[in-house]
Every structure is written in C-alpha cells, then in structure tokens.
Coordinates of C-alpha atoms and ligand atoms in Angstrom, one line a residue:
X197 CA -138.8 -4.3 93.9
X198 CA -138.2 -1.0 92.2
X199 CA -134.6 -0.2 91.6
X200 CA -135.1 3.1 93.5
X201 CA -136.0 1.3 96.5
X202 CA -133.1 -1.2 96.2
X203 CA -130.6 1.7 95.6
X204 CA -131.9 3.5 98.9
X205 CA -131.4 0.5 100.8
X206 CA -128.0 0.2 99.6
X207 CA -127.0 3.8 100.4
X208 CA -128.4 3.3 103.9
X209 CA -126.4 0.1 104.4
X210 CA -123.3 1.7 103.3
X211 CA -123.6 4.7 105.5
X212 CA -124.6 2.5 108.6
X213 CA -121.5 0.3 108.0
X214 CA -119.1 3.1 107.8
X215 CA -120.4 4.7 110.7
X216 CA -120.3 1.3 112.7
X217 CA -116.8 0.4 111.5
X218 CA -115.4 3.9 112.4
X219 CA -116.8 3.6 115.8
X220 CA -115.2 0.2 116.3
X221 CA -112.3 0.7 118.9
X222 CA -111.0 -2.9 119.4
X223 CA -110.9 -6.4 117.9
X224 CA -114.3 -7.6 119.7
X225 CA -116.3 -4.6 118.5
X226 CA -114.7 -4.8 115.0
X227 CA -115.7 -8.5 114.8
X228 CA -119.3 -7.7 115.8
X229 CA -119.4 -5.1 113.1
X230 CA -118.1 -7.3 110.4
X231 CA -120.8 -10.0 111.3
X232 CA -123.6 -7.4 111.4
X233 CA -122.7 -6.4 108.1
X234 CA -120.7 -8.9 106.1
X235 CA -121.7 -11.9 107.9
X236 CA -122.4 -14.8 105.4
X237 CA -125.7 -15.9 106.6
X238 CA -127.7 -13.2 108.2
X239 CA -125.3 -10.2 107.4
X240 CA -127.3 -6.8 106.3
X241 CA -125.3 -7.0 102.9
X242 CA -126.7 -10.4 102.4
X243 CA -130.2 -9.3 103.3
X244 CA -130.4 -6.3 101.0
X245 CA -128.7 -8.6 98.1
X246 CA -131.7 -10.7 98.4
X247 CA -133.7 -7.7 97.2
X248 CA -131.6 -7.7 93.9
X249 CA -133.6 -10.7 92.5
X250 CA -136.9 -8.6 92.6
X251 CA -135.4 -5.8 90.7
X252 CA -137.0 -5.6 87.2
X253 CA -134.9 -7.2 84.5
X254 CA -133.8 -4.0 82.4
X255 CA -132.5 -2.3 85.8
X256 CA -130.7 -5.4 87.3
X257 CA -127.2 -4.6 85.7
X258 CA -127.2 -1.1 87.0
X259 CA -128.3 -2.4 90.6
X260 CA -125.7 -5.1 90.4
X261 CA -123.0 -2.6 89.7
X262 CA -123.9 -0.6 92.5
X263 CA -124.2 -3.6 94.8
X264 CA -120.8 -4.4 94.1
X265 CA -119.6 -0.9 94.8
X266 CA -121.2 -0.7 98.2
X267 CA -119.9 -4.2 99.0
X268 CA -116.3 -3.1 98.2
X269 CA -117.0 0.0 100.2
X270 CA -117.9 -1.9 103.1
X271 CA -115.1 -4.4 102.8
X272 CA -112.8 -1.5 102.8
X273 CA -114.2 0.1 105.8
X274 CA -113.6 -3.1 107.8
X275 CA -109.9 -3.2 106.4
X276 CA -109.4 0.3 107.4
X277 CA -110.8 0.0 110.6
X278 CA -108.7 -3.4 111.3
X279 CA -105.6 -1.3 110.3
X280 CA -106.3 1.5 112.8
X281 CA -107.0 -0.7 115.5
X282 CA -103.8 -2.4 114.9
X283 CA -101.7 0.5 114.6
X284 CA -103.3 1.9 117.8
X285 CA -102.2 -1.1 119.9
X286 CA -98.6 -0.5 118.8
X287 CA -98.8 3.0 119.4
X288 CA -97.9 4.5 116.2
X289 CA -101.2 6.1 115.2
X290 CA -100.9 9.7 114.4
X291 CA -104.5 10.1 116.1
X292 CA -103.3 7.9 119.2
X293 CA -102.3 10.6 122.0
X294 CA -99.5 8.6 123.0
X295 CA -97.7 9.0 119.6
X296 CA -95.6 12.1 119.7
X297 CA -94.5 13.1 116.2
X298 CA -92.1 15.8 117.5
X299 CA -89.7 13.2 119.1
X300 CA -86.3 13.0 117.2
X301 CA -86.0 9.7 115.2
X302 CA -83.3 7.1 115.7
X303 CA -80.0 8.5 114.1
X304 CA -77.6 6.2 113.0
X305 CA -74.0 6.8 113.9
X306 CA -71.1 5.8 111.5
X307 CA -68.4 3.6 113.1
X308 CA -65.1 4.4 113.3
X309 CA -61.8 2.8 113.8
X310 CA -60.1 2.9 117.2
X311 CA -57.3 5.4 117.2
X312 CA -54.6 2.7 117.8
X313 CA -56.1 1.0 114.7
X314 CA -55.9 4.2 112.9
X315 CA -52.4 4.6 114.0
X316 CA -51.4 1.3 112.9
X317 CA -52.7 1.6 109.4
X318 CA -50.9 4.9 109.2
X319 CA -47.5 3.5 110.3
X320 CA -47.8 0.7 107.9
X321 CA -48.4 3.1 105.2
X322 CA -45.6 5.4 106.1
X323 CA -43.1 2.5 106.3
X324 CA -44.4 0.9 103.3
X325 CA -43.5 4.1 101.6
X326 CA -40.0 3.8 103.2
X327 CA -39.7 0.3 101.7
X328 CA -40.7 -1.9 104.8
X329 CA -43.0 -4.7 104.5
X330 CA -45.3 -5.9 107.3
X331 CA -44.4 -9.0 108.9
X332 CA -46.4 -10.8 111.9
X333 CA -45.3 -13.1 114.6
X334 CA -47.2 -14.8 117.4
X335 CA -48.0 -13.3 120.7
X336 CA -47.3 -16.4 122.8
X337 CA -43.6 -17.0 122.3
X338 CA -40.7 -19.0 123.6
X339 CA -37.6 -18.2 125.2
X340 CA -35.6 -18.5 122.2
X341 CA -37.2 -15.7 120.3
X342 CA -38.2 -13.3 123.0
X343 CA -34.5 -13.8 124.8
X344 CA -32.0 -16.2 123.9
X345 CA -31.5 -15.3 120.1
X346 CA -31.8 -11.6 121.0
X347 CA -28.6 -12.1 123.0
X348 CA -30.4 -11.7 126.2
X349 CA -28.3 -13.7 128.9
X350 CA -29.9 -16.2 131.2
X351 CA -29.5 -14.0 134.2
X352 CA -30.6 -10.8 132.6
X353 CA -33.3 -8.8 134.8
X354 CA -35.6 -8.7 131.7
X355 CA -36.4 -12.4 132.1
X356 CA -37.5 -12.1 135.7
X357 CA -41.0 -13.6 136.2
X358 CA -42.1 -10.2 137.9
X359 CA -41.5 -8.6 134.4
X360 CA -43.0 -11.1 132.2
X361 CA -46.3 -13.2 131.8
X362 CA -44.9 -16.7 131.9
X363 CA -47.5 -19.4 130.8
X364 CA -47.5 -22.4 133.1
X365 CA -48.9 -25.7 132.0
X366 CA -49.2 -27.2 128.6
X367 CA -47.4 -30.3 127.4
X368 CA -44.3 -29.2 125.9
X369 CA -40.9 -28.5 127.8
X370 CA -40.4 -25.2 126.2
X371 CA -41.1 -22.4 128.6
X372 CA -43.8 -20.0 127.0
X373 CA -44.8 -16.5 127.7
X374 CA -46.6 -13.5 126.3
X375 CA -44.0 -11.7 124.2
X376 CA -42.5 -8.9 126.1
X377 CA -41.3 -7.2 122.8
X378 CA -41.8 -7.3 119.1
X379 CA -38.0 -7.8 118.6
X380 CA -39.1 -11.5 118.7
X381 CA -40.5 -11.0 115.2
X382 CA -36.7 -9.9 114.0
X383 CA -35.6 -13.2 114.8
X384 CA -38.6 -15.2 113.1
X385 CA -38.1 -13.5 110.0
X386 CA -34.2 -13.8 110.0
X387 CA -34.5 -17.3 110.4
X388 CA -36.6 -17.8 107.5
X389 CA -35.3 -15.4 105.1
X390 CA -31.9 -14.2 103.7
X391 CA -30.5 -10.5 103.5
X392 CA -31.7 -8.0 102.3
X393 CA -34.4 -7.8 104.8
X394 CA -36.3 -4.8 105.5
X395 CA -39.4 -5.4 107.6
X396 CA -41.7 -3.8 110.4
X397 CA -43.6 -5.8 112.8
X398 CA -46.7 -4.2 114.4
X399 CA -48.5 -5.9 117.1
X400 CA -49.3 -6.3 121.0
X401 CA -46.9 -6.7 123.7
X402 CA -47.2 -7.7 127.3
X403 CA -45.7 -6.8 130.6
X404 CA -47.3 -6.9 134.3
X405 CA -47.1 -3.3 134.8
X406 CA -49.7 -1.4 137.0
X407 CA -51.8 0.7 134.8
X408 CA -51.2 4.4 135.1
X409 CA -51.2 7.4 132.6
X410 CA -48.1 6.2 130.9
X411 CA -48.3 2.4 131.5
X412 CA -50.5 -0.5 130.7
X413 CA -49.8 -4.2 131.1
X414 CA -50.8 -4.7 127.3
X415 CA -49.5 -2.1 124.6
X416 CA -48.1 -2.1 121.1
X417 CA -44.6 -1.9 119.6
X418 CA -43.6 -1.1 116.0
X419 CA -40.4 -2.9 115.5
X420 CA -38.2 -2.2 112.6
X421 CA -35.3 -4.2 111.1
X422 CA -33.0 -3.6 108.0
X423 CA -30.3 -6.0 107.2
X424 CA -28.0 -5.8 104.1
X425 CA -24.8 -5.1 103.1
X426 CA -22.9 -1.9 104.3
X427 CA -25.9 -0.8 106.6
X428 CA -24.7 2.2 109.0
X429 CA -26.0 4.2 111.8
X430 CA -26.6 6.9 109.5
X431 CA -29.3 4.8 107.7
X432 CA -31.0 4.3 111.0
X433 CA -30.9 7.8 111.9
X434 CA -32.2 8.9 108.6
X435 CA -34.9 6.6 108.5
X436 CA -36.3 7.5 111.9
X437 CA -36.1 11.0 111.0
X438 CA -38.3 10.4 107.9
X439 CA -40.7 8.4 109.7
X440 CA -41.1 11.0 112.5
X441 CA -41.4 13.9 110.1
X442 CA -44.1 11.6 108.3
X443 CA -46.1 10.8 111.3
X444 CA -45.7 13.6 113.7
X445 CA -44.9 16.5 111.3
X446 CA -41.9 18.0 109.7
X447 CA -41.1 20.0 112.7
X448 CA -40.3 17.2 114.5
X449 CA -36.4 16.7 115.6
X450 CA -35.0 13.4 116.5
X451 CA -32.5 12.8 119.1
X452 CA -30.3 9.8 119.8
X453 CA -28.9 9.0 123.2
X454 CA -26.4 6.3 124.0
X455 CA -28.1 3.5 125.7
X456 CA -27.8 -0.4 126.1
X457 CA -30.0 -3.3 124.9
X458 CA -28.4 -6.9 124.4
X459 CA -29.4 -7.1 120.9
X460 CA -28.0 -4.1 119.5
X461 CA -24.4 -2.5 119.4
X462 CA -24.3 0.3 119.6
X463 CA -27.5 0.9 121.1
X464 CA -29.6 4.3 121.4
X465 CA -32.6 5.7 122.8
X466 CA -34.8 7.6 120.5
X467 CA -36.4 10.9 121.4
X468 CA -38.6 13.2 119.5
X469 CA -38.6 16.8 120.1
X470 CA -42.3 18.0 119.9
X471 CA -44.3 20.7 121.5
X472 CA -41.3 22.1 123.5
X473 CA -40.3 18.7 124.9
X474 CA -37.9 15.9 124.2
X475 CA -39.9 12.8 124.6
X476 CA -38.7 9.3 124.6
X477 CA -40.2 7.1 122.2
X478 CA -38.2 3.8 122.0
X479 CA -34.9 2.0 121.6
X480 CA -32.9 1.5 118.5
X481 CA -29.3 0.4 117.3
X482 CA -27.4 -1.8 115.0
X483 CA -28.0 -5.4 115.2
X484 CA -25.6 -7.0 117.3
X485 CA -23.2 -9.5 115.7
X486 CA -24.5 -12.1 118.2
X487 CA -27.8 -11.9 117.0
X488 CA -26.8 -12.2 113.3
X489 CA -24.9 -15.4 114.3
X490 CA -27.8 -16.9 116.2
X491 CA -29.9 -16.8 112.7
X492 CA -26.8 -18.1 110.7
X493 CA -25.8 -14.7 109.2
X494 CA -22.3 -13.7 108.7
X495 CA -21.9 -10.4 110.6
X496 CA -18.7 -9.9 108.4
X497 CA -21.0 -10.0 105.4
X498 CA -24.0 -8.1 106.5
X499 CA -24.8 -5.4 108.9
X500 CA -28.3 -4.1 110.1
X501 CA -30.3 -1.5 112.1
X502 CA -33.1 -2.3 114.3
X503 CA -35.6 -0.1 116.2
X504 CA -38.6 -0.4 118.4
X505 CA -41.1 2.3 118.9
X506 CA -44.2 2.6 121.4
X507 CA -47.4 2.8 119.3
X508 CA -49.3 4.0 122.2
X509 CA -46.8 6.9 122.7
X510 CA -47.1 7.8 119.1
X511 CA -50.6 7.7 118.8
X512 CA -51.2 9.8 122.2
X513 CA -48.7 12.4 120.8
X514 CA -50.5 12.5 117.6
X515 CA -53.9 12.8 118.8
X516 CA -53.2 14.7 122.2
X517 CA -54.3 11.8 124.7
X518 CA -52.7 12.3 127.9
X519 CA -53.7 9.1 129.5
X520 CA -53.1 5.6 128.0
X521 CA -55.9 3.9 129.9
X522 CA -58.4 6.1 128.0
X523 CA -57.5 4.0 124.9
X524 CA -58.6 0.7 126.6
X525 CA -61.4 1.9 128.8
X526 CA -63.7 1.6 125.7
X527 CA -65.8 4.6 126.3
X528 CA -67.4 5.3 123.0
X529 CA -67.9 9.0 124.3
X530 CA -64.2 9.3 124.3
X531 CA -63.3 7.0 121.3
X532 CA -65.7 8.7 119.1
X533 CA -63.5 11.8 119.1
X534 CA -60.8 10.6 117.1
Ligands
LIG96 N1 -37.3 -4.3 122.6 C1 -36.9 -3.0 123.1 C2 -38.1 -2.8 124.1 O1 -38.9 -3.5 124.1 C3 -37.0 -2.0 122.1 C4 -36.0 -2.1 121.3 C5 -34.9 -1.5 121.4 C6 -36.0 -2.6 119.9 C7 -33.7 -1.5 120.4 C8 -35.1 -2.7 119.0 C9 -34.0 -2.1 119.3 O2 -35.3 -3.1 117.9 O3 -32.9 -2.2 118.4 O4 -37.6 -1.9 125.1

C-alpha cells in the first residue's frame, strides 16, 4: 500500500470520527461511536492500522507517526464528547439552553455577632478599662445565692413562685431556680475572695414575665461590685457616670433616685438622660452590712458599692431598637442591621 493511500485513509477516518463523536448526544450513541472507531477488534482505527504493514519500509516511520496523531485525535474527540454529555446532564454547559449565564451567582455573606453579644463585648471592654474584671456564675442557682445571702427575707415577694422559675425534682434537698438576678455572682465571688474586689458579672437572668416590647422571660444583666476600704457613694456615682459616657456618649447624664433593695443600703435607682428623656437602666447602692457579714467580711473594715443594669436596655438604647422581642425572634433580616 502506497503511503499516500494510507494517509488518505487516515484523514478520512479522522474526519468521520470527529463528526460522529460530535453528533453523539447521550451515553448510548457515544458508546456506539466508541465501538465503531476505537473498538479493539473491528474498530475502524484497527482496520486502518492493518494497512500500516503494507506501507513500504522507508515510508513506515512517517506513516506510523501520522497514525499515532490520528489515534490521539480520535481519543480526544471521544473524551470531549464524553465531557460535553456529562456537563449537559448537569445543566452546566454553556450550549445548553437551560443554562443561563446571566443569573447572579451565589453571594457569601459575612456572619456577624448578635447585638447583645456585641454589647456584652463592649461592656466588658469598658468596665475592664475601669479596672473591673469579668466573673461568671451558674444560671441554675440555689436560694442562698439568689436570696438568703443577699439579705432578702424569707417572706419577701421577690421569692414568690410567680416571680421565679423554680426547678422541681433533683435528688438534693436544696431548692433551686433559674437565677432571677446576677447579684448572685456578688455572693459567689465574695465567698471565695478577700477585698479588694472589683468585678462585673454579665449574663442571663430569668423571670416569668409575659413578653412585650420591654419584657422578656430571659434577659441579661451587668452586675458590678466593688469592695474595699473607704468606698463611698461618690465612687459609685463616678463609676456609673464614666460608664454611661463611654457606652452611650459623652452627652449622657446620670441621675440617682432613692429606692430600696434588700442587699444595698442606701439604694438608688439609676437613670440615664438621653434623647430628651430620663430612662431607668437599673439599680445600685452601697452593699448592705448584712451582705458583707453573710460572706464573712467585717463591715467596719470594708465597704462596697454594687449595681445591676439591664443589658437589653443598654443595647436597645444604643442601637435604636424599640422592641426587646426583636432581639430574640432571630429574624436575620433584622439582626443583619447591627
Ligand atoms: N438585682 C437587682 C434587680 O435585678 C438590680 C440591682 C439593684 C443590683 C441594686 C445591684 C444593686 O447590684 O446594688 O432588680
């Protein structure tokens, strides 16, 4: 066989194979094309290859080279067709009418912290700069820490089952409840440490309130406690003023109204003036001598101040949120704003 005839046969084969593979539309037609051209026994490539033996010696090398090229070309055509058919079935081919390249892609959004978490981080930071370290306490408490040691009498309305989430069951004789205030942490810290003490506690508290724009059965408090020699009401006032100026702005004024809490004497209610209004943010006072005694401190040696502020209130004022329930509905369209 003259080399010209052999090369001619190869060219025709290449063209035919290319056309056939391009025309294949599914796995079956592709497999039929593969067998037709690349079949190991009677494939057309094999048939043409047989002619190679008849090409005269000096031309064999060139013929063999061309043969290899055509073989690669046909194998590539098979591979391309295979990929095209696979992509087509997953709808991603640009030639597939179901594929719309003008559709927007998936955008990734950065996550962000919940406004309460953001507030807590900032409160910890501000109070840290004022020298207060962060302390933690359990959310399931006993009566001693939630009431007794805080000088709350056994017949006090704050102990009413309607005001608290008491926990039934359990094997111990101790009555437990979800803490109703972070003042519990004051006791836990004083039980384990000697003055000077300068701490805050930030965490969840629970009361069976019906949810409305300003109430929720779970909320957060920031408790502060400072116990040392010669601590006075002036220290308390200055600390809260500095805090309010740092967190809410330098134009915020602080007002104390006389009040009563069993664990402080005297006690005050703390208001911040902001946006033309006085708003109550929590309670404070000088630590009651009975509380100091309950943890083994001598009230003649040390005095202290304490305060408890509503974190939701601070956060809502800060971010302009008007309904506490929005903080806990977990609607990301709302939460994303902060
Ligand atoms: N524990 C009080 C409450 O939940 C708030 C409070 C008032 C905390 C006076 C204090 C304080 O530390 O001194 O209503």
